[in-house]
mmCIF file of N, CA and C in Angstrom:
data_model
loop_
_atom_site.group_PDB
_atom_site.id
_atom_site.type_symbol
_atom_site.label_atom_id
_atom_site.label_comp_id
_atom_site.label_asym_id
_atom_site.label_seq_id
_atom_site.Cartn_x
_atom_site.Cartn_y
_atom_site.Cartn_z
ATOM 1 N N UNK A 1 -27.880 -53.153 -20.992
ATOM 2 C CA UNK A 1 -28.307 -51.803 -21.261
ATOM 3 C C UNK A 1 -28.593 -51.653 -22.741
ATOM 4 N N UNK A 2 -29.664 -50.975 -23.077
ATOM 5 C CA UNK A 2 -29.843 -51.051 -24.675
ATOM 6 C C UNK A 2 -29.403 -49.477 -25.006
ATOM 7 N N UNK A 3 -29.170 -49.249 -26.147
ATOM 8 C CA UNK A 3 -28.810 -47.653 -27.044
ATOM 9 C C UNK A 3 -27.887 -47.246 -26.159
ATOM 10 N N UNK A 4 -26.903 -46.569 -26.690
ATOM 11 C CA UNK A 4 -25.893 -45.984 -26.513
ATOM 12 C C UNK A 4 -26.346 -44.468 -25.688
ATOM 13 N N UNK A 5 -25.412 -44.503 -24.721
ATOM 14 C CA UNK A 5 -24.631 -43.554 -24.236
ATOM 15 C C UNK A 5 -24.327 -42.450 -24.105
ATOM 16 N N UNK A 6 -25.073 -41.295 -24.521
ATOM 17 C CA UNK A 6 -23.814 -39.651 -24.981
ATOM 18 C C UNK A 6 -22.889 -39.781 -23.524
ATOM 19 N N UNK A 7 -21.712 -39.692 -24.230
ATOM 20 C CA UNK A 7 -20.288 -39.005 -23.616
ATOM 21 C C UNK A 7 -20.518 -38.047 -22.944
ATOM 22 N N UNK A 8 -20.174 -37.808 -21.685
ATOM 23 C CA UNK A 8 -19.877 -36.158 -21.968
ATOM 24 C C UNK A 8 -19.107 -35.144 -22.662
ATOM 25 N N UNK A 9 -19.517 -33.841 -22.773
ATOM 26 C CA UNK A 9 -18.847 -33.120 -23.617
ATOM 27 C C UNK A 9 -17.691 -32.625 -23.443
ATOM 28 N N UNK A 10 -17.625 -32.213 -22.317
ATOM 29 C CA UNK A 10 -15.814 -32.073 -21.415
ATOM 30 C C UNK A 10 -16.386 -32.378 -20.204
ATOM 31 N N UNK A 11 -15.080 -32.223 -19.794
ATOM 32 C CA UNK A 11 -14.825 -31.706 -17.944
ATOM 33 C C UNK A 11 -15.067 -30.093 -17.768
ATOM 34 N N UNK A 12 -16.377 -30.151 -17.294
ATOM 35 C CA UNK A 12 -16.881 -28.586 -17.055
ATOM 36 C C UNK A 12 -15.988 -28.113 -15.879
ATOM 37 N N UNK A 13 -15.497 -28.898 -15.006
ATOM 38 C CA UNK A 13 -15.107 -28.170 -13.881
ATOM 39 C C UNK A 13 -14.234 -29.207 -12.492
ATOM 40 N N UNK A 14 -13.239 -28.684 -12.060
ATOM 41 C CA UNK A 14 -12.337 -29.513 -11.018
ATOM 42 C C UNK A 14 -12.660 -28.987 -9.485
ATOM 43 N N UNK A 15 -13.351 -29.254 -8.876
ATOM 44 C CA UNK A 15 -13.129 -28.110 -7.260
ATOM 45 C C UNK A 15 -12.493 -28.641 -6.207
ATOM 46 N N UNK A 16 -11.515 -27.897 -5.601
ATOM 47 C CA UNK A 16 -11.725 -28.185 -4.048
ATOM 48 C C UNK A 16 -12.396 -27.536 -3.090
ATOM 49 N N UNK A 17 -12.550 -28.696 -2.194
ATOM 50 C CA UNK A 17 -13.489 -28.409 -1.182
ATOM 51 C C UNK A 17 -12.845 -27.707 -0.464
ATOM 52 N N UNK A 18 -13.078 -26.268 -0.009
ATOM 53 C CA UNK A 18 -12.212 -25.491 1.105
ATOM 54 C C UNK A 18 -12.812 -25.310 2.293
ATOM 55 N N UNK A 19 -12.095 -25.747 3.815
ATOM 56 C CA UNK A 19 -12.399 -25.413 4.832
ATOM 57 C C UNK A 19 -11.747 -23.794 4.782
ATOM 58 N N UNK A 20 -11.474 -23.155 4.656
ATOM 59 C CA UNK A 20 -10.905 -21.957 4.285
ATOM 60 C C UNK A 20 -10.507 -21.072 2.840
ATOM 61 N N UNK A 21 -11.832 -20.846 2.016
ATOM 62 C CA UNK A 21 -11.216 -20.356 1.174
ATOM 63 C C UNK A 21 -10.151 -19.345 0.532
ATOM 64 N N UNK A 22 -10.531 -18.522 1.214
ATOM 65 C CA UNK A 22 -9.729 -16.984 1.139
ATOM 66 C C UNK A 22 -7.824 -17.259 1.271
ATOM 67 N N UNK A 23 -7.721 -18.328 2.099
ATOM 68 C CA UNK A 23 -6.264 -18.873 2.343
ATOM 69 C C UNK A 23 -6.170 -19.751 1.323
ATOM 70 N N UNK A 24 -7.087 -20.490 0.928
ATOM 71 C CA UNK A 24 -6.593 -21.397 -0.267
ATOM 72 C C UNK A 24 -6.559 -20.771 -1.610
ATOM 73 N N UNK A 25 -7.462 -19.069 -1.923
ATOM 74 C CA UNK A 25 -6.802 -18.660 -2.479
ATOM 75 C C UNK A 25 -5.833 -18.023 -2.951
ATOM 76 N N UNK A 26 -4.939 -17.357 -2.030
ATOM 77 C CA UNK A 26 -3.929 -16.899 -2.015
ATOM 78 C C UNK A 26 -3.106 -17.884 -2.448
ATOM 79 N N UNK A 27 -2.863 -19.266 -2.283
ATOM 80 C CA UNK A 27 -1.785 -20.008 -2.522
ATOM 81 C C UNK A 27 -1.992 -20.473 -4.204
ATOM 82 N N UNK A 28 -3.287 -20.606 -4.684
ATOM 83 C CA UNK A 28 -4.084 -21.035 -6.119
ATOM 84 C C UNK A 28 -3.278 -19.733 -7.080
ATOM 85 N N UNK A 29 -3.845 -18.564 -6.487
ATOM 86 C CA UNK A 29 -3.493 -17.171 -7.252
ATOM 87 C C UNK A 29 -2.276 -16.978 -6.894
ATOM 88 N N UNK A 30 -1.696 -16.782 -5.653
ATOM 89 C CA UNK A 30 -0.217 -16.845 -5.614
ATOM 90 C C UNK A 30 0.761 -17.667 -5.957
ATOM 91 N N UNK A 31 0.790 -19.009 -5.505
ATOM 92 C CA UNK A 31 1.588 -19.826 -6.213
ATOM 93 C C UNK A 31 1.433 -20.607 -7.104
ATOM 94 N N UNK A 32 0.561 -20.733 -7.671
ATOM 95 C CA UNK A 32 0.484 -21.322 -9.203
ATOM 96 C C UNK A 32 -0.236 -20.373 -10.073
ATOM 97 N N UNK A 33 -0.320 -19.086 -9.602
ATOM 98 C CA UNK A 33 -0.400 -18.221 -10.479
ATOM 99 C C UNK A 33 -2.283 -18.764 -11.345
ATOM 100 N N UNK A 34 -3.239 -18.802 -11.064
ATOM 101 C CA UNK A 34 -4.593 -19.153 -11.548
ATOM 102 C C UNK A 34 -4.583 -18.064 -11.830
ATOM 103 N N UNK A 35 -5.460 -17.283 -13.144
ATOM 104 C CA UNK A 35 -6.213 -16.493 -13.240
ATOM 105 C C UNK A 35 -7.296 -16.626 -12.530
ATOM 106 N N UNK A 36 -8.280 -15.717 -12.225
ATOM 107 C CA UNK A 36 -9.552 -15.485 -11.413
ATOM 108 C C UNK A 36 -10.129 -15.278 -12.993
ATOM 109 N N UNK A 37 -11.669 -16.215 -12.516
ATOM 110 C CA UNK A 37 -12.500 -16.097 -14.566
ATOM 111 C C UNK A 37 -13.631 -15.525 -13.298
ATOM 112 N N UNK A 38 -14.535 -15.779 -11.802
ATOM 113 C CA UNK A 38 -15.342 -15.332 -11.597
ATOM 114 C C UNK A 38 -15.378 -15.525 -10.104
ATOM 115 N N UNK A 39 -15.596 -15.336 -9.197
ATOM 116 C CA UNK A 39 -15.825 -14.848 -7.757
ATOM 117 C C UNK A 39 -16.915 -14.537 -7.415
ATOM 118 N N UNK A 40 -17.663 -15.322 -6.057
ATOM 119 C CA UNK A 40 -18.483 -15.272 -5.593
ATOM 120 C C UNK A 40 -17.735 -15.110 -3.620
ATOM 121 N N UNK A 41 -17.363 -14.076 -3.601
ATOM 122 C CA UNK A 41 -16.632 -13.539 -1.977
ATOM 123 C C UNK A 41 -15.901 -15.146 -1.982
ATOM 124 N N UNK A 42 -15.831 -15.450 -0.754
ATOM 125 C CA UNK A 42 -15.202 -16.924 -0.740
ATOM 126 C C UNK A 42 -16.382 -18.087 -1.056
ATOM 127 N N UNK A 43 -17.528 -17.929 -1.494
ATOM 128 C CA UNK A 43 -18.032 -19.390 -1.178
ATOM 129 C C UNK A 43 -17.684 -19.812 -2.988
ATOM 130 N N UNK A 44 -17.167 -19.408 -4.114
ATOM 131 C CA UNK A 44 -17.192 -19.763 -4.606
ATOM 132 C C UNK A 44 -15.777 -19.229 -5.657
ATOM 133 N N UNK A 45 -14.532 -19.677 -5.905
ATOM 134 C CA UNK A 45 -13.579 -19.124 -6.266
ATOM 135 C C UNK A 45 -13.131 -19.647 -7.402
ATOM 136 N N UNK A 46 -13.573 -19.098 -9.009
ATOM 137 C CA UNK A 46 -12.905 -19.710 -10.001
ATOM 138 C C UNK A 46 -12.525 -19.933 -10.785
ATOM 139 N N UNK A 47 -11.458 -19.886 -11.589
ATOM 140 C CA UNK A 47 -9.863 -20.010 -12.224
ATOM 141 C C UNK A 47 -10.131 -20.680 -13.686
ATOM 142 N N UNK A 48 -9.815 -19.642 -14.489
ATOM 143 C CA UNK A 48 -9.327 -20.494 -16.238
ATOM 144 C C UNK A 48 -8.324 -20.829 -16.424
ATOM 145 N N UNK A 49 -8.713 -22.560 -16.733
ATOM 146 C CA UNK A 49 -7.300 -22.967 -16.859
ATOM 147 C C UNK A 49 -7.506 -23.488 -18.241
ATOM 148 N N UNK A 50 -6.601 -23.360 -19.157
ATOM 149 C CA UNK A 50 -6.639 -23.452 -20.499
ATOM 150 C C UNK A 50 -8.628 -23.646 -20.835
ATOM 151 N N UNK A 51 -8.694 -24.775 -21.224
ATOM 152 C CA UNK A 51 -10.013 -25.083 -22.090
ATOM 153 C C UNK A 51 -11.459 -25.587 -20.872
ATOM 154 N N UNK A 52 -11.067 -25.729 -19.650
ATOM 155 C CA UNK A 52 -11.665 -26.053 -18.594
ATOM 156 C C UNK A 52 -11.377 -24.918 -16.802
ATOM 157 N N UNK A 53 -12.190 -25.142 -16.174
ATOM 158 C CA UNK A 53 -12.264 -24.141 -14.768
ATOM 159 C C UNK A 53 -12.002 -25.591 -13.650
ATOM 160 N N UNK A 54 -11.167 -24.371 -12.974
ATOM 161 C CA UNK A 54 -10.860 -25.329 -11.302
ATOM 162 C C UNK A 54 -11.011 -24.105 -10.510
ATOM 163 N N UNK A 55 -12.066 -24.851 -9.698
ATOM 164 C CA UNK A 55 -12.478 -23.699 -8.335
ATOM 165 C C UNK A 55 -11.961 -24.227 -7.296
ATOM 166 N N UNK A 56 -12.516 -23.217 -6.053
ATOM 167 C CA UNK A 56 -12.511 -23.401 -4.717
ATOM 168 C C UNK A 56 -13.860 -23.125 -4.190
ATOM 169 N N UNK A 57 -14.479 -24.332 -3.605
ATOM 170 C CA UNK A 57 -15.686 -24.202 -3.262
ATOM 171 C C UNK A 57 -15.619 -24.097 -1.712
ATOM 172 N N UNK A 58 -16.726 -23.315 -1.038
ATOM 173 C CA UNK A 58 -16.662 -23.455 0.415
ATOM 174 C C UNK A 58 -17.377 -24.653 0.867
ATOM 175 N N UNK A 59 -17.437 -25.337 1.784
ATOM 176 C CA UNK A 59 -18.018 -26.383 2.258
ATOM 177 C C UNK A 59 -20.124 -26.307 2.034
ATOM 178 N N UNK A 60 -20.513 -24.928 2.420
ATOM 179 C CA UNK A 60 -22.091 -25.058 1.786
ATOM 180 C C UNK A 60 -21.940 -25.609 0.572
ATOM 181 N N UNK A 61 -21.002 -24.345 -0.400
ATOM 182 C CA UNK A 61 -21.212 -24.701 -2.217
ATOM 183 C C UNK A 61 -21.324 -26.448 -2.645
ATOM 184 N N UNK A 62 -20.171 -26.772 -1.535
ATOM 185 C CA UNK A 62 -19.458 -27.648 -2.487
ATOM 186 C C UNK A 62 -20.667 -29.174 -1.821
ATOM 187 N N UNK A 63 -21.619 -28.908 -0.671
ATOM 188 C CA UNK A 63 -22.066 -30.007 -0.378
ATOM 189 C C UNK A 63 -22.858 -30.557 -1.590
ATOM 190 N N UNK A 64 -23.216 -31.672 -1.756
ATOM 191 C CA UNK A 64 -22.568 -32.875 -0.534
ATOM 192 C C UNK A 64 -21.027 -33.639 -0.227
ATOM 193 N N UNK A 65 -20.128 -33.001 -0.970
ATOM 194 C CA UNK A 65 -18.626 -33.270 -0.814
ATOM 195 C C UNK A 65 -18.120 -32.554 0.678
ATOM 196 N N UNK A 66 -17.475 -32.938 1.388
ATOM 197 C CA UNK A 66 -17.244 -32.532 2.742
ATOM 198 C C UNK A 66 -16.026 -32.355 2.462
ATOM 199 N N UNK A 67 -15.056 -32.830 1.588
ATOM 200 C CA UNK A 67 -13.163 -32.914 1.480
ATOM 201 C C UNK A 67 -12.741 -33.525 0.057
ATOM 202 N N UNK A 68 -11.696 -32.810 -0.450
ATOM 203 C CA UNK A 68 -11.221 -33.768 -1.571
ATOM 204 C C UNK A 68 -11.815 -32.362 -2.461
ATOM 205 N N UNK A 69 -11.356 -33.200 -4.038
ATOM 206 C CA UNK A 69 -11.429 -32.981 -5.433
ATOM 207 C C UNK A 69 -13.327 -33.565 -5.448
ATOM 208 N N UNK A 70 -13.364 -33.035 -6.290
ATOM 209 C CA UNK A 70 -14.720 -33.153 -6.987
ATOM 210 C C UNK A 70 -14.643 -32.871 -9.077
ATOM 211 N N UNK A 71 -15.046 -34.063 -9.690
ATOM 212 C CA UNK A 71 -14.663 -33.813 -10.876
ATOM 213 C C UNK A 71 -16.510 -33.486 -11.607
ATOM 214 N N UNK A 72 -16.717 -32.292 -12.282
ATOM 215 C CA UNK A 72 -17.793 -31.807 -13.054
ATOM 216 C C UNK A 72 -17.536 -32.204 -14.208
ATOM 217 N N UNK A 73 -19.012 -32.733 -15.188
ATOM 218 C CA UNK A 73 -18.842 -33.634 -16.374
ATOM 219 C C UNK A 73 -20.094 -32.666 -16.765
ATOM 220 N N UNK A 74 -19.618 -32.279 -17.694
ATOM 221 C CA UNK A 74 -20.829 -31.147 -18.621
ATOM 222 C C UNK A 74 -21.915 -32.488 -19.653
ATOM 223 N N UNK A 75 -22.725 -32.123 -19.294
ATOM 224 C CA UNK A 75 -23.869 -33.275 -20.241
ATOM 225 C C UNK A 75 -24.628 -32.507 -20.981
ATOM 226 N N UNK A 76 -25.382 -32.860 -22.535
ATOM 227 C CA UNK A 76 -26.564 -32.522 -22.571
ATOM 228 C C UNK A 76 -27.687 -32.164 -21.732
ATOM 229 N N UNK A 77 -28.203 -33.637 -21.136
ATOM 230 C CA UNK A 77 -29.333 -33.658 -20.312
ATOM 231 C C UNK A 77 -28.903 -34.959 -19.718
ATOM 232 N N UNK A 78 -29.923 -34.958 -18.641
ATOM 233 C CA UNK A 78 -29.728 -36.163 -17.710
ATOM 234 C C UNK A 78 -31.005 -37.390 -17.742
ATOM 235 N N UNK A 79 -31.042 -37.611 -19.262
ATOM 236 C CA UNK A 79 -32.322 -38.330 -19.552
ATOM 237 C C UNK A 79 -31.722 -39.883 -18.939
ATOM 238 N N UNK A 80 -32.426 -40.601 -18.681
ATOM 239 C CA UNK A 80 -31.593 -42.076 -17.948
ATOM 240 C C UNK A 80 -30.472 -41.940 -17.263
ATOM 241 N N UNK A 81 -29.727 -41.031 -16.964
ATOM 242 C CA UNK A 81 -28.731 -41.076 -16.281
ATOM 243 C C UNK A 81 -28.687 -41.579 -14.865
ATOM 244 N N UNK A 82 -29.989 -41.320 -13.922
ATOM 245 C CA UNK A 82 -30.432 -41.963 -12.429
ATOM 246 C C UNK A 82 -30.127 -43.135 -12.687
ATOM 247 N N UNK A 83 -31.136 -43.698 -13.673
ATOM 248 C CA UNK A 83 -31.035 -45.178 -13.700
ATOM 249 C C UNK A 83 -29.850 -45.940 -14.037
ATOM 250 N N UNK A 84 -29.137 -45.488 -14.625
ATOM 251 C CA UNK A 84 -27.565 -45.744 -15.121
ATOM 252 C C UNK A 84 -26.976 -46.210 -14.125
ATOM 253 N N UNK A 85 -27.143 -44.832 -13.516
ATOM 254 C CA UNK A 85 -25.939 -44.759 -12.299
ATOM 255 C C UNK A 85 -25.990 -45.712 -10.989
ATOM 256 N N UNK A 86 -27.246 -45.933 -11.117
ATOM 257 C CA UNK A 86 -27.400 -47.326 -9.995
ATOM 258 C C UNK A 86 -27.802 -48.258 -10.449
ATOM 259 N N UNK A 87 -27.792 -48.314 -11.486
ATOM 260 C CA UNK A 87 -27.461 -50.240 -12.568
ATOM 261 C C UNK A 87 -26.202 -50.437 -12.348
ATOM 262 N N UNK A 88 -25.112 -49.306 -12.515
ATOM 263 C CA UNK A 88 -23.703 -49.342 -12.248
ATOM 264 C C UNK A 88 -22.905 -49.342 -11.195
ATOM 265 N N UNK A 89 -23.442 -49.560 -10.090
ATOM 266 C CA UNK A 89 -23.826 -49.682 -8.322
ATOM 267 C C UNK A 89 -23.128 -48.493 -7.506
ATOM 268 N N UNK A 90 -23.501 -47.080 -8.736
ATOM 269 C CA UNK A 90 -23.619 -45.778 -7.742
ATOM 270 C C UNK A 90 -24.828 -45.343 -7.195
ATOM 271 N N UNK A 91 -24.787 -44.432 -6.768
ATOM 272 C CA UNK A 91 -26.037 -43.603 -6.144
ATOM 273 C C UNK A 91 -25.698 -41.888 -5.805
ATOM 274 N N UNK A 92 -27.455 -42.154 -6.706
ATOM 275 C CA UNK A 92 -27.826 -40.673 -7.381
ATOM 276 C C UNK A 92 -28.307 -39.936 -5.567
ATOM 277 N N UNK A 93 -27.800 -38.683 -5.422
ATOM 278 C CA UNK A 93 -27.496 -37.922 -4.092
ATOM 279 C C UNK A 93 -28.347 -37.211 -4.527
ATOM 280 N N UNK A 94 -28.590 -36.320 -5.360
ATOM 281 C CA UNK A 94 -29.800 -35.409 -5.428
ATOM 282 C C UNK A 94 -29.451 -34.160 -6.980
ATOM 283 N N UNK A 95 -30.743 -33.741 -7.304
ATOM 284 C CA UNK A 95 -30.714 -32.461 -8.327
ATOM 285 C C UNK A 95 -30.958 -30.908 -7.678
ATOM 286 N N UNK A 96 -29.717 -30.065 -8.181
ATOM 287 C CA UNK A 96 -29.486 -29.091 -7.271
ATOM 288 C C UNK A 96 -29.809 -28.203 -8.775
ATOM 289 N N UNK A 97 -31.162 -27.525 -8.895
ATOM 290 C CA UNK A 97 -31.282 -26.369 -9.763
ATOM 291 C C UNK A 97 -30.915 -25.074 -9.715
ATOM 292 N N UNK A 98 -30.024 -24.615 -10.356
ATOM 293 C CA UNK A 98 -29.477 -23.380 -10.390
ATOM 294 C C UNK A 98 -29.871 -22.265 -10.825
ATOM 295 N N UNK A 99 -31.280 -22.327 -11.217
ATOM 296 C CA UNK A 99 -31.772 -21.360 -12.434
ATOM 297 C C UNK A 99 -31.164 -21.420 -14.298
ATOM 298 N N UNK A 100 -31.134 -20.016 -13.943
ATOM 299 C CA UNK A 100 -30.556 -19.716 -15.372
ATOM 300 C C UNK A 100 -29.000 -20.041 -15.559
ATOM 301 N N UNK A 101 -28.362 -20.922 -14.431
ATOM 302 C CA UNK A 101 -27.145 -21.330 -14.726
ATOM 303 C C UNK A 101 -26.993 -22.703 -15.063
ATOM 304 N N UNK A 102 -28.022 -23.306 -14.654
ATOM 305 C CA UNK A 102 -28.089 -24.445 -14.916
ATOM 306 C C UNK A 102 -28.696 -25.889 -13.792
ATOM 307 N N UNK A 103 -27.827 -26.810 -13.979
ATOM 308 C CA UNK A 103 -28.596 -27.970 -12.729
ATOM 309 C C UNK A 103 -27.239 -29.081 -13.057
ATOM 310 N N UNK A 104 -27.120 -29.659 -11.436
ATOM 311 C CA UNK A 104 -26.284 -30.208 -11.325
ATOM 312 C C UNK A 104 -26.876 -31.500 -10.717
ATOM 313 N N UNK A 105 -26.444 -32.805 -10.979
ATOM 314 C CA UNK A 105 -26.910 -34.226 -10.539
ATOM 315 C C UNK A 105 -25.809 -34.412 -9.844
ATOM 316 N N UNK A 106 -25.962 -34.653 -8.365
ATOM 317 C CA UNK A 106 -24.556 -35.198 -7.785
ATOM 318 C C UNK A 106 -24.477 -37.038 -7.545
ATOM 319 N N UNK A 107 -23.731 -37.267 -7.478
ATOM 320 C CA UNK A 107 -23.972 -39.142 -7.760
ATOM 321 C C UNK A 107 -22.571 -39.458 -6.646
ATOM 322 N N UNK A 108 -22.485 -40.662 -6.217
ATOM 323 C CA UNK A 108 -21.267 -41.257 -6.124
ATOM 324 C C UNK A 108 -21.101 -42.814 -7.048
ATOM 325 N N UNK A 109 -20.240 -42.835 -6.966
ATOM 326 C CA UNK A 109 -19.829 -43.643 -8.114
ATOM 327 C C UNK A 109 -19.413 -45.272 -6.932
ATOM 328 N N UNK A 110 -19.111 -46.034 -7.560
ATOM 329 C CA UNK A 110 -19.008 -47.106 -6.679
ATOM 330 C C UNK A 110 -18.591 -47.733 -5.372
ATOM 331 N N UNK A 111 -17.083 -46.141 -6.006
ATOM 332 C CA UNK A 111 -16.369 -46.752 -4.274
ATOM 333 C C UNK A 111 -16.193 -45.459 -3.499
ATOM 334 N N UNK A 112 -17.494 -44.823 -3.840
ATOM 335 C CA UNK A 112 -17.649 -43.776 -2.761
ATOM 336 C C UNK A 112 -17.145 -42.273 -3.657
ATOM 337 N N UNK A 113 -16.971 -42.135 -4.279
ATOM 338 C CA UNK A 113 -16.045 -40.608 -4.812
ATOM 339 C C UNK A 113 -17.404 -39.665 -5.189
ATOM 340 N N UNK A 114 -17.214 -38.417 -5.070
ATOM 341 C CA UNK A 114 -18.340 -38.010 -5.287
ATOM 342 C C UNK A 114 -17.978 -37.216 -7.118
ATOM 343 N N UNK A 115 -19.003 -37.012 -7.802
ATOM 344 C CA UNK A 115 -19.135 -36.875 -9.445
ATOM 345 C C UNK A 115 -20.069 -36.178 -9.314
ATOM 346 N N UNK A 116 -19.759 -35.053 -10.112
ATOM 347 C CA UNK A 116 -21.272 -34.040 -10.689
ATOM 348 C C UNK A 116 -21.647 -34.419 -12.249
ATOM 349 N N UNK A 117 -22.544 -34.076 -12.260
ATOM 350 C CA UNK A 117 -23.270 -33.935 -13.797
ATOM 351 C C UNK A 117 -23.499 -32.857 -14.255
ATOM 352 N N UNK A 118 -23.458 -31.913 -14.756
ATOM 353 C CA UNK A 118 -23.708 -30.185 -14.978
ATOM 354 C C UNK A 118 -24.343 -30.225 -16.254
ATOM 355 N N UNK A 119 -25.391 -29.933 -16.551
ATOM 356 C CA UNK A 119 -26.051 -29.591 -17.885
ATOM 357 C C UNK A 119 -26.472 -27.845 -17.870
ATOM 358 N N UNK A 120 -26.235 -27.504 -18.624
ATOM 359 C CA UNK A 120 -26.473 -25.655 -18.785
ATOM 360 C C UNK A 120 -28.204 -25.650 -18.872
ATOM 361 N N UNK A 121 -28.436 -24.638 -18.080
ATOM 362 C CA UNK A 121 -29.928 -24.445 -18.960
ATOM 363 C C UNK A 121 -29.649 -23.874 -20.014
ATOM 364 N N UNK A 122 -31.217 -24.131 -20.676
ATOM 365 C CA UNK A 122 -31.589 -23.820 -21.809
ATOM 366 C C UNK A 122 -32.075 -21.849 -21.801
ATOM 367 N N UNK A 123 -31.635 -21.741 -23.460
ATOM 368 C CA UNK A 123 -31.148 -19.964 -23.365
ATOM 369 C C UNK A 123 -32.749 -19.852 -23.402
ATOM 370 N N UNK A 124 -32.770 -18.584 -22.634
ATOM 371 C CA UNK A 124 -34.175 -17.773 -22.487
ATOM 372 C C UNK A 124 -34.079 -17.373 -23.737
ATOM 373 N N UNK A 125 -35.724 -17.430 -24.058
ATOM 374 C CA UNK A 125 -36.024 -16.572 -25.774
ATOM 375 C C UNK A 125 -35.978 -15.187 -25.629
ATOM 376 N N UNK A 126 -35.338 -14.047 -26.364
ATOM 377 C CA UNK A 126 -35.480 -12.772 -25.928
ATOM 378 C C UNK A 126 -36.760 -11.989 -26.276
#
């Protein structure tokens, strides 16, 4: 591989996949006490935790993850990153544009785990 790399910048985000959100939040907000940072009814439930967010996604939000944790990696941009990721014997699942929130690259990584990529869009000029 030639030239380096950008890192990502943090961990934008932790989710679980909920077959039931509304019950999984009661136990998030009730027993470990999460703040709520933003709410979308149940398909999308989610929590400031110090310097990073852990949601609860419903099974649409959260596809293509069907079960499990899902770890979000905030990027610049996703310039070479396709190609990366299957030089490195993952595979790139698809680009899910969000608008003005942004765009997410979902990938799995070698031995199957699924990984987002999250880059923010770029701010509208006023």
């Amino acid at each position: 591989m030639s030239g380096a790399v950008a890192s990502p910048k943090r961990v934008q985000n932790v989710f679980v996949v909920a077959k039931e959100p509304a019950r999984l939040h009661a136990f998030y907000e009730g027993a470990l006490g999460l703040p709520v940072k933003f709410r979308d009814g149940d398909r999308w439930i989610q929590y400031g935790v110090g310097n990073t967010n852990v949601a609860l996604a419903c099974l649409e939000e959260a596809a293509p993850a069907t079960g499990g944790l899902v770890m979000v990696l905030e990027v610049d941009d996703f310039e070479g990153a396709q190609e990366r990721i299957v030089a490195a014997g993952g595979q790139v699942l698809g680009l899910r544009d969000m608008g003005d929130h942004g765009a997410v690259l979902s990938l799995r990584d070698p031995e199957g785990n699924l990984v987002q990529l999250f880059r923010r869009a770029a701010p509208t000029a006023a």
